Short mmCIF file of C-alpha atoms in Angstrom, two decimals:
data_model
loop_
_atom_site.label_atom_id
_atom_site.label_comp_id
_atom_site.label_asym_id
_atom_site.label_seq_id
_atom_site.Cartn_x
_atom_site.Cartn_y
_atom_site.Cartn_z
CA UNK A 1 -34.15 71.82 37.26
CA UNK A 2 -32.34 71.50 33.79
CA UNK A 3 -30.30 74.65 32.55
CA UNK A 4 -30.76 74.26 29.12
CA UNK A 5 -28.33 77.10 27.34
CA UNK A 6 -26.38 76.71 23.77
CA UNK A 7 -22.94 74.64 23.84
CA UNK A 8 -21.53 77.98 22.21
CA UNK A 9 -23.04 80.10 25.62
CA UNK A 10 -21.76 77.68 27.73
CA UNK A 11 -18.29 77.69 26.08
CA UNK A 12 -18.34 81.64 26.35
CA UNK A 13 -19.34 81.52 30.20
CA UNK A 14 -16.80 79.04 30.96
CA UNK A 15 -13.72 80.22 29.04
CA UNK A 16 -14.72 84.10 31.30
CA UNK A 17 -14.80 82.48 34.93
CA UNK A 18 -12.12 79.81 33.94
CA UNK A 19 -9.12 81.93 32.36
CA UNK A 20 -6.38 81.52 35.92
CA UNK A 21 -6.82 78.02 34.84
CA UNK A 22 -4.53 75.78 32.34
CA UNK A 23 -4.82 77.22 28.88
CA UNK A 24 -4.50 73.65 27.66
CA UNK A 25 -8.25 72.16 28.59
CA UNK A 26 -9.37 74.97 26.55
CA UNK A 27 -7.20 74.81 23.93
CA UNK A 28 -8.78 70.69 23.77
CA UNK A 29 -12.36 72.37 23.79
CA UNK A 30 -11.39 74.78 21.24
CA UNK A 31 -10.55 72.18 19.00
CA UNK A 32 -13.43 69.60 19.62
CA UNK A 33 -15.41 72.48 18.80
CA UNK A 34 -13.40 73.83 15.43
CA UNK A 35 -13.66 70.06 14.58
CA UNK A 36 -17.77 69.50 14.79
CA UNK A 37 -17.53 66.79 16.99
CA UNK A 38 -20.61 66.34 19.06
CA UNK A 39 -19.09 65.96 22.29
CA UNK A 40 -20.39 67.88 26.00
CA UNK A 41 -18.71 69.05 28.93
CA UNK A 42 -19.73 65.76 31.00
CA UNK A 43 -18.22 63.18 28.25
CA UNK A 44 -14.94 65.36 28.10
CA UNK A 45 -14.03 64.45 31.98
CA UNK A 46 -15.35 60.76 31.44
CA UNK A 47 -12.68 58.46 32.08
CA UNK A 48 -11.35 56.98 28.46
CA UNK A 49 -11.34 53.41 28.21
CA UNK A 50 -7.85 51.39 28.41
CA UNK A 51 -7.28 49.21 25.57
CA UNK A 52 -7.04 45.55 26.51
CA UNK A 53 -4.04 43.81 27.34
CA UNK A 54 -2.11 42.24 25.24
CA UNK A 55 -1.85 38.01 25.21
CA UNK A 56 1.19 37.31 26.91
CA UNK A 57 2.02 34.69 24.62
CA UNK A 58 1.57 37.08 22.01
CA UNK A 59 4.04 39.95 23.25
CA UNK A 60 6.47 37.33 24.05
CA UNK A 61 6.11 36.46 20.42
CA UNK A 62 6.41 39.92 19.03
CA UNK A 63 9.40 40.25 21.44
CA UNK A 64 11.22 37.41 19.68
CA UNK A 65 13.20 38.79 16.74
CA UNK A 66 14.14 36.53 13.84
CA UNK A 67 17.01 34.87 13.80
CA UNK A 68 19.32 35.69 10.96
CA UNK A 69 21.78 32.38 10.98
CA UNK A 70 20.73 30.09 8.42
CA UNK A 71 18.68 26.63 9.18
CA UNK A 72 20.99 23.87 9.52
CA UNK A 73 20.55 21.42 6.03
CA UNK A 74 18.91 17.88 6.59
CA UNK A 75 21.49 14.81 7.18
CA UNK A 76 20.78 12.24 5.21
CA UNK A 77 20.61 9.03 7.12
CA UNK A 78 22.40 5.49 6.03
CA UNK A 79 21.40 1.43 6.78
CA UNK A 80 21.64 -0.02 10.40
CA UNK A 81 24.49 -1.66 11.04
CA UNK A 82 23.27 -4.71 10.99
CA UNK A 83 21.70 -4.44 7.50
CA UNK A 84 21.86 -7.11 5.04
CA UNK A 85 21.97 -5.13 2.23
CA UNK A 86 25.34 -3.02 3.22
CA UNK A 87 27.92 -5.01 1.48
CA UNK A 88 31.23 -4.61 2.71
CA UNK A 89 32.86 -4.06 -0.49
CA UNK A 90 30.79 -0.65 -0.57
CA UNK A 91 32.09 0.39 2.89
CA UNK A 92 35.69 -0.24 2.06
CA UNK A 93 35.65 1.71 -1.18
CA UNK A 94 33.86 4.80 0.35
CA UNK A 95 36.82 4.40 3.12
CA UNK A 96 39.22 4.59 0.84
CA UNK A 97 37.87 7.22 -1.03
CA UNK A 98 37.26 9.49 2.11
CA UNK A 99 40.99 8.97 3.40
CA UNK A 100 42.52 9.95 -0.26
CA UNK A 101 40.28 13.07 -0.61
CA UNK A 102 40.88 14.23 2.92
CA UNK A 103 43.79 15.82 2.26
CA UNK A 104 42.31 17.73 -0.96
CA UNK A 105 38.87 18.34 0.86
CA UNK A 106 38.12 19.68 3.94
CA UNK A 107 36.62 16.39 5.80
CA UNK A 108 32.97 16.41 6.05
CA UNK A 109 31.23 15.12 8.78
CA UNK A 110 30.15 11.45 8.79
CA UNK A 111 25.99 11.00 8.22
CA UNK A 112 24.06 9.63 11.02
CA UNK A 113 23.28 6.20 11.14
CA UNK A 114 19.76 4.64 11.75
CA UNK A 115 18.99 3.57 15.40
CA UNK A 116 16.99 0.29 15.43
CA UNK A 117 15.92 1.32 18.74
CA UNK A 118 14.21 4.67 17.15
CA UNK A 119 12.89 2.38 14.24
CA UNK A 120 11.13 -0.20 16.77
CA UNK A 121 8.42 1.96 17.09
CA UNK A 122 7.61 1.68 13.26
CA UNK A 123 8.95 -1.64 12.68
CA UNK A 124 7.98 -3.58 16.14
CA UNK A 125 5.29 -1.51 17.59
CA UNK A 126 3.98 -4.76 19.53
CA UNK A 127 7.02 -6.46 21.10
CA UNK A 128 4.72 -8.66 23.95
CA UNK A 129 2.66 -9.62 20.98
CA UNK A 130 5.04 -10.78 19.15
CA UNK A 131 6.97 -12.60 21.92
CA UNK A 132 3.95 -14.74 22.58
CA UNK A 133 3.43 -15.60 18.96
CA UNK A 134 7.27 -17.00 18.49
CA UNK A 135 6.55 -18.72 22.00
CA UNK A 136 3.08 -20.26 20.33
CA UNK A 137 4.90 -20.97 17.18
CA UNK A 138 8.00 -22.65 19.52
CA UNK A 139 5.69 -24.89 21.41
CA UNK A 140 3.96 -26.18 18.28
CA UNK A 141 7.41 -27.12 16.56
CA UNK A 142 8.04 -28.88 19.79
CA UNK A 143 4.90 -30.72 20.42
CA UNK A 144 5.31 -31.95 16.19
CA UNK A 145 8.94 -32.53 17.06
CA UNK A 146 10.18 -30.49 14.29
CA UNK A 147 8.37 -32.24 11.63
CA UNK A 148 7.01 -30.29 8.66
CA UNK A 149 3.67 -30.61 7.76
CA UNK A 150 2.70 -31.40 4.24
CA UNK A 151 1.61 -27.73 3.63
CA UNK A 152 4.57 -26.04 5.50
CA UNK A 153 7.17 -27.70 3.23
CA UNK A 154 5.33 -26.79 0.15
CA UNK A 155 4.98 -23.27 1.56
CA UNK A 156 9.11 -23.46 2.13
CA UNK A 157 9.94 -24.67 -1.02
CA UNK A 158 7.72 -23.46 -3.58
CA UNK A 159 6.96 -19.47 -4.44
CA UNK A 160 3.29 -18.39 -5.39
CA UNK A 161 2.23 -14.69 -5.88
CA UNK A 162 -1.31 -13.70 -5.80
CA UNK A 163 -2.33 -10.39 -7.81
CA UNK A 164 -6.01 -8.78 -7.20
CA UNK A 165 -6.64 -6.22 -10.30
CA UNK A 166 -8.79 -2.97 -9.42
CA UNK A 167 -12.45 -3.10 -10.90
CA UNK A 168 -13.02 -3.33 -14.46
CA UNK A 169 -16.19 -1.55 -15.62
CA UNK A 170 -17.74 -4.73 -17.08
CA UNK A 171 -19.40 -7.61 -15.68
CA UNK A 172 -19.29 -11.15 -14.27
CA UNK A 173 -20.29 -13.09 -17.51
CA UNK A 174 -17.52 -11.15 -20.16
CA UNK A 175 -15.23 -11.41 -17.70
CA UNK A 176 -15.11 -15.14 -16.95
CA UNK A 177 -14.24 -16.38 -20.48
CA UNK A 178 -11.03 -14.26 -20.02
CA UNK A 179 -10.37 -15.80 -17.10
CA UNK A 180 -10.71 -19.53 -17.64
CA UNK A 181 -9.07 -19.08 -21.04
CA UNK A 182 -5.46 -17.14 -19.65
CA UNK A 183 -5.98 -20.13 -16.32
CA UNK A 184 -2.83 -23.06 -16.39
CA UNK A 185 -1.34 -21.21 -19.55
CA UNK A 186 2.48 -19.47 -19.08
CA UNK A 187 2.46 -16.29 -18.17
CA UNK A 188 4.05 -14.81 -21.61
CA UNK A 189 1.20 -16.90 -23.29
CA UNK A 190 -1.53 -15.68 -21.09
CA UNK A 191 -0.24 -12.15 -22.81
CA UNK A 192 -0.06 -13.09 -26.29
CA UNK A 193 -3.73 -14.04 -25.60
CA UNK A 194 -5.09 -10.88 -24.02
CA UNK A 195 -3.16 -8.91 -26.93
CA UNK A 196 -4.75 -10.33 -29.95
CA UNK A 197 -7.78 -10.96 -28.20
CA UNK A 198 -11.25 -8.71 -29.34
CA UNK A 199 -12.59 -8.05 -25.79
CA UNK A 200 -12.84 -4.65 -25.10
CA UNK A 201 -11.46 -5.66 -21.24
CA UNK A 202 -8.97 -7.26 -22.65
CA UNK A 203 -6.48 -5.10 -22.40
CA UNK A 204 -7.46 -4.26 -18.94
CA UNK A 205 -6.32 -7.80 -18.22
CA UNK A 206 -3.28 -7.84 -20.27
CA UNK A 207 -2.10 -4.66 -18.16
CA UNK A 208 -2.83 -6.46 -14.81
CA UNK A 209 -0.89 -9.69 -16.03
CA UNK A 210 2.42 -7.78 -16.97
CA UNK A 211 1.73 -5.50 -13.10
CA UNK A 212 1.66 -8.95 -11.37
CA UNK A 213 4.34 -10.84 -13.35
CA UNK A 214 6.91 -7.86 -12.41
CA UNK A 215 5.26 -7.59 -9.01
CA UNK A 216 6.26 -11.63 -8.04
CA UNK A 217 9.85 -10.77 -10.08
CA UNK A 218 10.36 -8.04 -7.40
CA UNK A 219 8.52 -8.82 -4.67
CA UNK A 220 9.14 -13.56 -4.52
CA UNK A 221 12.45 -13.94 -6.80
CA UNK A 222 9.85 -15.80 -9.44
CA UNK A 223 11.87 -16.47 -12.68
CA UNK A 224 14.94 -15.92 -12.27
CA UNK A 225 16.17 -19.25 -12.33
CA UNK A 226 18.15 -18.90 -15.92
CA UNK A 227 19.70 -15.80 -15.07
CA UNK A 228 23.21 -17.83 -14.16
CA UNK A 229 23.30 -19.97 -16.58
CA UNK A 230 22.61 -17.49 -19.28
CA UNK A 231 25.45 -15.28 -18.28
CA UNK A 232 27.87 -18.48 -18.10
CA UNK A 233 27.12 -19.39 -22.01
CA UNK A 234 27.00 -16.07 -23.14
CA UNK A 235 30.82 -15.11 -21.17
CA UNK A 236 31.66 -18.32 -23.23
CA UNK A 237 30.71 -16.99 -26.30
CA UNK A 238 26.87 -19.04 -26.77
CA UNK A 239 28.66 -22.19 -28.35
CA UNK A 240 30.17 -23.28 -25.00
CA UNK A 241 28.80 -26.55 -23.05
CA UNK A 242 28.01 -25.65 -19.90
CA UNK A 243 28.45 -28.25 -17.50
CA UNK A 244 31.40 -29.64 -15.29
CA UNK A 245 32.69 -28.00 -11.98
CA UNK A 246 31.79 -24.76 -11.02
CA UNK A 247 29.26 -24.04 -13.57
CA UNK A 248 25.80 -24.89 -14.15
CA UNK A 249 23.79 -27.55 -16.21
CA UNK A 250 21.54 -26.24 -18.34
CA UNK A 251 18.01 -28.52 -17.36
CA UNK A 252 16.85 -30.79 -19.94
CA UNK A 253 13.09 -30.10 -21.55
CA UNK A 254 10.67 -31.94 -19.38
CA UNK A 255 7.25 -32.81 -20.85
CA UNK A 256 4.30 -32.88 -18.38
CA UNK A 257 0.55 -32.92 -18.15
CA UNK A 258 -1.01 -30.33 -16.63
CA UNK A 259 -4.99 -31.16 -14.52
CA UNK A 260 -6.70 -30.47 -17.32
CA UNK A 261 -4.97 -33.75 -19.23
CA UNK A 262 -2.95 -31.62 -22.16
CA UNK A 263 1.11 -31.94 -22.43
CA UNK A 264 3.37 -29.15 -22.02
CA UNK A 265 6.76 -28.44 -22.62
CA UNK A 266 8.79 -27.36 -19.62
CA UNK A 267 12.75 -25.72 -20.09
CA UNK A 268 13.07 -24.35 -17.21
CA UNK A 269 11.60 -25.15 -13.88
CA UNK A 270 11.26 -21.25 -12.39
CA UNK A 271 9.39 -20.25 -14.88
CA UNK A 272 6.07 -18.85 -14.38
CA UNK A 273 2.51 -19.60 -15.12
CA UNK A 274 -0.97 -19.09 -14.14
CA UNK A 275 -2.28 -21.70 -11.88
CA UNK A 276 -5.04 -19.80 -10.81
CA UNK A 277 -7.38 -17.08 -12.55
CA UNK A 278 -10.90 -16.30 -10.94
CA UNK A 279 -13.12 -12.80 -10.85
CA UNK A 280 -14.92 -10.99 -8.30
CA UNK A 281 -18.38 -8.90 -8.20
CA UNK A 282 -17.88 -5.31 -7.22
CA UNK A 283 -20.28 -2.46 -7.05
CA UNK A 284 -22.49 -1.09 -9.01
CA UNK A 285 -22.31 2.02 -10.56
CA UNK A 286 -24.99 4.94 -11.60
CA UNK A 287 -25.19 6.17 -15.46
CA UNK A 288 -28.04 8.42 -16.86
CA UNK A 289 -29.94 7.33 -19.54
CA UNK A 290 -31.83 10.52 -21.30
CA UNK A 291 -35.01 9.44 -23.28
CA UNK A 292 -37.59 10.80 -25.22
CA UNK A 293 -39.74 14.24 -23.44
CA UNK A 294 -37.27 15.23 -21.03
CA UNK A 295 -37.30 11.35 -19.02
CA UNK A 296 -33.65 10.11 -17.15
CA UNK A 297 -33.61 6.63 -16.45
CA UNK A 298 -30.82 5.50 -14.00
CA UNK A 299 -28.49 3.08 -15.41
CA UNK A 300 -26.55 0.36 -13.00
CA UNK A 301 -23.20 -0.71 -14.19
CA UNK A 302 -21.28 -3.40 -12.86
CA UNK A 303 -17.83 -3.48 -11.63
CA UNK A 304 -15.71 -6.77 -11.75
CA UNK A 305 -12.31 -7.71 -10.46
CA UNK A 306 -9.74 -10.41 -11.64
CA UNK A 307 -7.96 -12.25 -9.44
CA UNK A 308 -4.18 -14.43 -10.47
CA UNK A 309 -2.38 -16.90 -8.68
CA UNK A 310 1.65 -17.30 -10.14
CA UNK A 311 3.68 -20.06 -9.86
CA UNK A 312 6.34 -22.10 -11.17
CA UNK A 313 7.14 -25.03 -13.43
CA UNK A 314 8.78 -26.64 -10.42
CA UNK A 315 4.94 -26.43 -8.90
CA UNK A 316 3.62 -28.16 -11.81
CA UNK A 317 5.79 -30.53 -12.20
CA UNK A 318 5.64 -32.08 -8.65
CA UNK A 319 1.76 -32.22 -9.28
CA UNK A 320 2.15 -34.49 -12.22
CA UNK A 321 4.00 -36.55 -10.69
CA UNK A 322 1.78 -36.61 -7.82
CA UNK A 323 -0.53 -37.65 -9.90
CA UNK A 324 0.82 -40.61 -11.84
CA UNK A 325 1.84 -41.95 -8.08
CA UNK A 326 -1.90 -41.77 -7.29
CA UNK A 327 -2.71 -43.53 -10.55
CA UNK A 328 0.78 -45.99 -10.23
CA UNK A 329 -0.96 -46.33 -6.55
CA UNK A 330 -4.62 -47.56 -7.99
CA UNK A 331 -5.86 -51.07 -7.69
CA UNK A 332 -6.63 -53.03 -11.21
CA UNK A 333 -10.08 -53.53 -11.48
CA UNK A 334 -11.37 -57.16 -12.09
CA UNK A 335 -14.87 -57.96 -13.11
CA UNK A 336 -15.37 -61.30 -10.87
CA UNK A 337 -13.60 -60.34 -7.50
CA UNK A 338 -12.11 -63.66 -6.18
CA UNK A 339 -14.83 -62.86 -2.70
CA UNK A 340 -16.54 -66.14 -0.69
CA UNK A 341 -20.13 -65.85 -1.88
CA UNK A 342 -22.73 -64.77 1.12
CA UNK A 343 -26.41 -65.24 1.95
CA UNK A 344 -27.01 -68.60 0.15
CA UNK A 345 -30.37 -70.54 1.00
CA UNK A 346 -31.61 -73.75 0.62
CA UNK A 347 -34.79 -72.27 -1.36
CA UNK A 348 -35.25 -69.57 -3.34
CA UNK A 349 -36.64 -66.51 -2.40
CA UNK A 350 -39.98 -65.66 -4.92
#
């Protein structure tokens, strides 16, 4: 059977046959009641749920209070000891600079050098592999008993640079003509060309030349051949000869001809031209083309590269001179070859 009474009859009967008890569950139902909650007599005594536990990671966390000493400031680090590009007049100025301000300054600590063994990992991350290849490399020069190939000396003696542009947004056939006409020409030429020229890529190409003529300054030493002797005439006020011990000869002009059979004038043997200019097919690209009544047509432009290979006068010059060997070389050619005559018959043959 179900008694089924009034919560505020229930409360009365309760609070009557209840009142040795503690004042303070009643109190509770007094105000659950005052309050409108809906709650009963069976969910009072249920047992509330526990909250869950914390992460431990997490109260170990919130434990932690922040540290109020400041972070320590990055050390700057310095070359390896063994760096080529530490000159020693460098260190013995900063010593000497250090040991007179130390009794001024408070001495500060010295900066960490580099480890190479740290820097391995970056700069040799394949030591085996690289072992074998000088081992390779070691048994070769052995088997050739140290005798350069043909190739290998050029390679040795000679600098090249080669310079691949990003793509142009133009195509094979209006980029070509650029290219074969800047190809053989100096390098400062190849730019007076591209400046004046009326291709809309032209100046495209004329910012690629001047990237890759600084890039194989830089990056190969190309060029820099006068650098000396310009500084020796100019000390000497420009008039000076420069010649005799301890200074350097200026190189006379040399005139040579290039492959393509036209004369040039050479003054100094590093500097650059273009010995090589070819382009390159990229992608193609997607353009809209809005017509007439609300039509799109998809448009395909094409990309194009350019392509350089730098050298220097010294290059050009050996290759003339290669050449007129070859042609020095050459046989004369006689129009009755002094030959014993063959297949001779007694009859004739028709």
């Amino acid at each position: 059977m179900n008694l089924k009474l009034p919560s505020r009859r229930l409360f009365r009967s309760s609070l009557a046959l209840s009142k040795s008890h503690n004042q303070s569950h009643f109190a509770l139902f007094l105000r659950c009641h005052q309050s409108h909650q809906r709650r009963t007599l069976f969910e009072f005594f249920r047992r509330k749920k526990q909250p869950p536990p914390l992460d431990p990671l997490a109260a170990d966390f919130l434990k932690r209070k922040p540290s109020t000493k400041p972070s320590p400031l990055p050390q700057r680090g310095d070359l390896a000891p063994s760096s080529i590009f530490e000159s020693t007049d460098l260190k013995t100025s900063q010593s000497s600079s250090i040991a007179g301000s130390s009794a001024a300054t408070p001495r500060t600590p010295a900066p960490i050098r580099r480890d190479p063994q740290i820097m391995a990992a970056a700069l040799d991350p394949q030591p085996m592999a690289r072992k074998r290849w000088e081992r390779n490399m070691l048994i070769r020069d052995i088997r050739q008993r140290h005798r350069l190939s043909k190739t290998r000396k050029i390679l040795r003696t000679e600098r090249s640079s080669l310079s691949k542009s990003h793509m142009f947004k133009t195509s094979v056939k209006k980029l070509g003509p650029l290219a074969r006409q800047i190809a053989g020409k100096p390098i400062e030429d190849a730019i007076v060309q591209m400046r004046f020229s009326r291709k809309k890529v032209a100046g495209e190409v004329l910012k690629h030349l001047e990237y890759a003529r600084d890039e194989a300054i830089v990056r190969k030493g190309m060029g820099l051949g006068g650098v000396g002797a310009e500084g020796d005439v100019e000390a000497q006020g420009g008039n000076a000869k420069v010649g005799g011990e301890g200074k350097k000869e200026v190189e006379k002009a040399i005139v040579v001809i290039d492959k393509k059979g036209k004369r040039r004038l050479v003054k100094d043997k590093t500097d650059m031209y273009v010995d090589q200019a070819w382009v390159g097919r990229g992608s193609y690209g997607q353009m809209p083309d809005y017509r007439a009544r609300g039509q799109v047509n998809t448009m395909r432009p094409p990309y194009t590269s350019i392509s350089v290979i730098l050298k220097e006068e010294a290059t050009r010059i050996r290759l003339a001179e290669e050449r007129e060997q070859k042609r020095q070389r050459k046989k004369v050619w006689v129009p009755l070859p002094d030959r014993p005559i063959t297949a001779q018959r007694q009859y004739c043959l028709w």
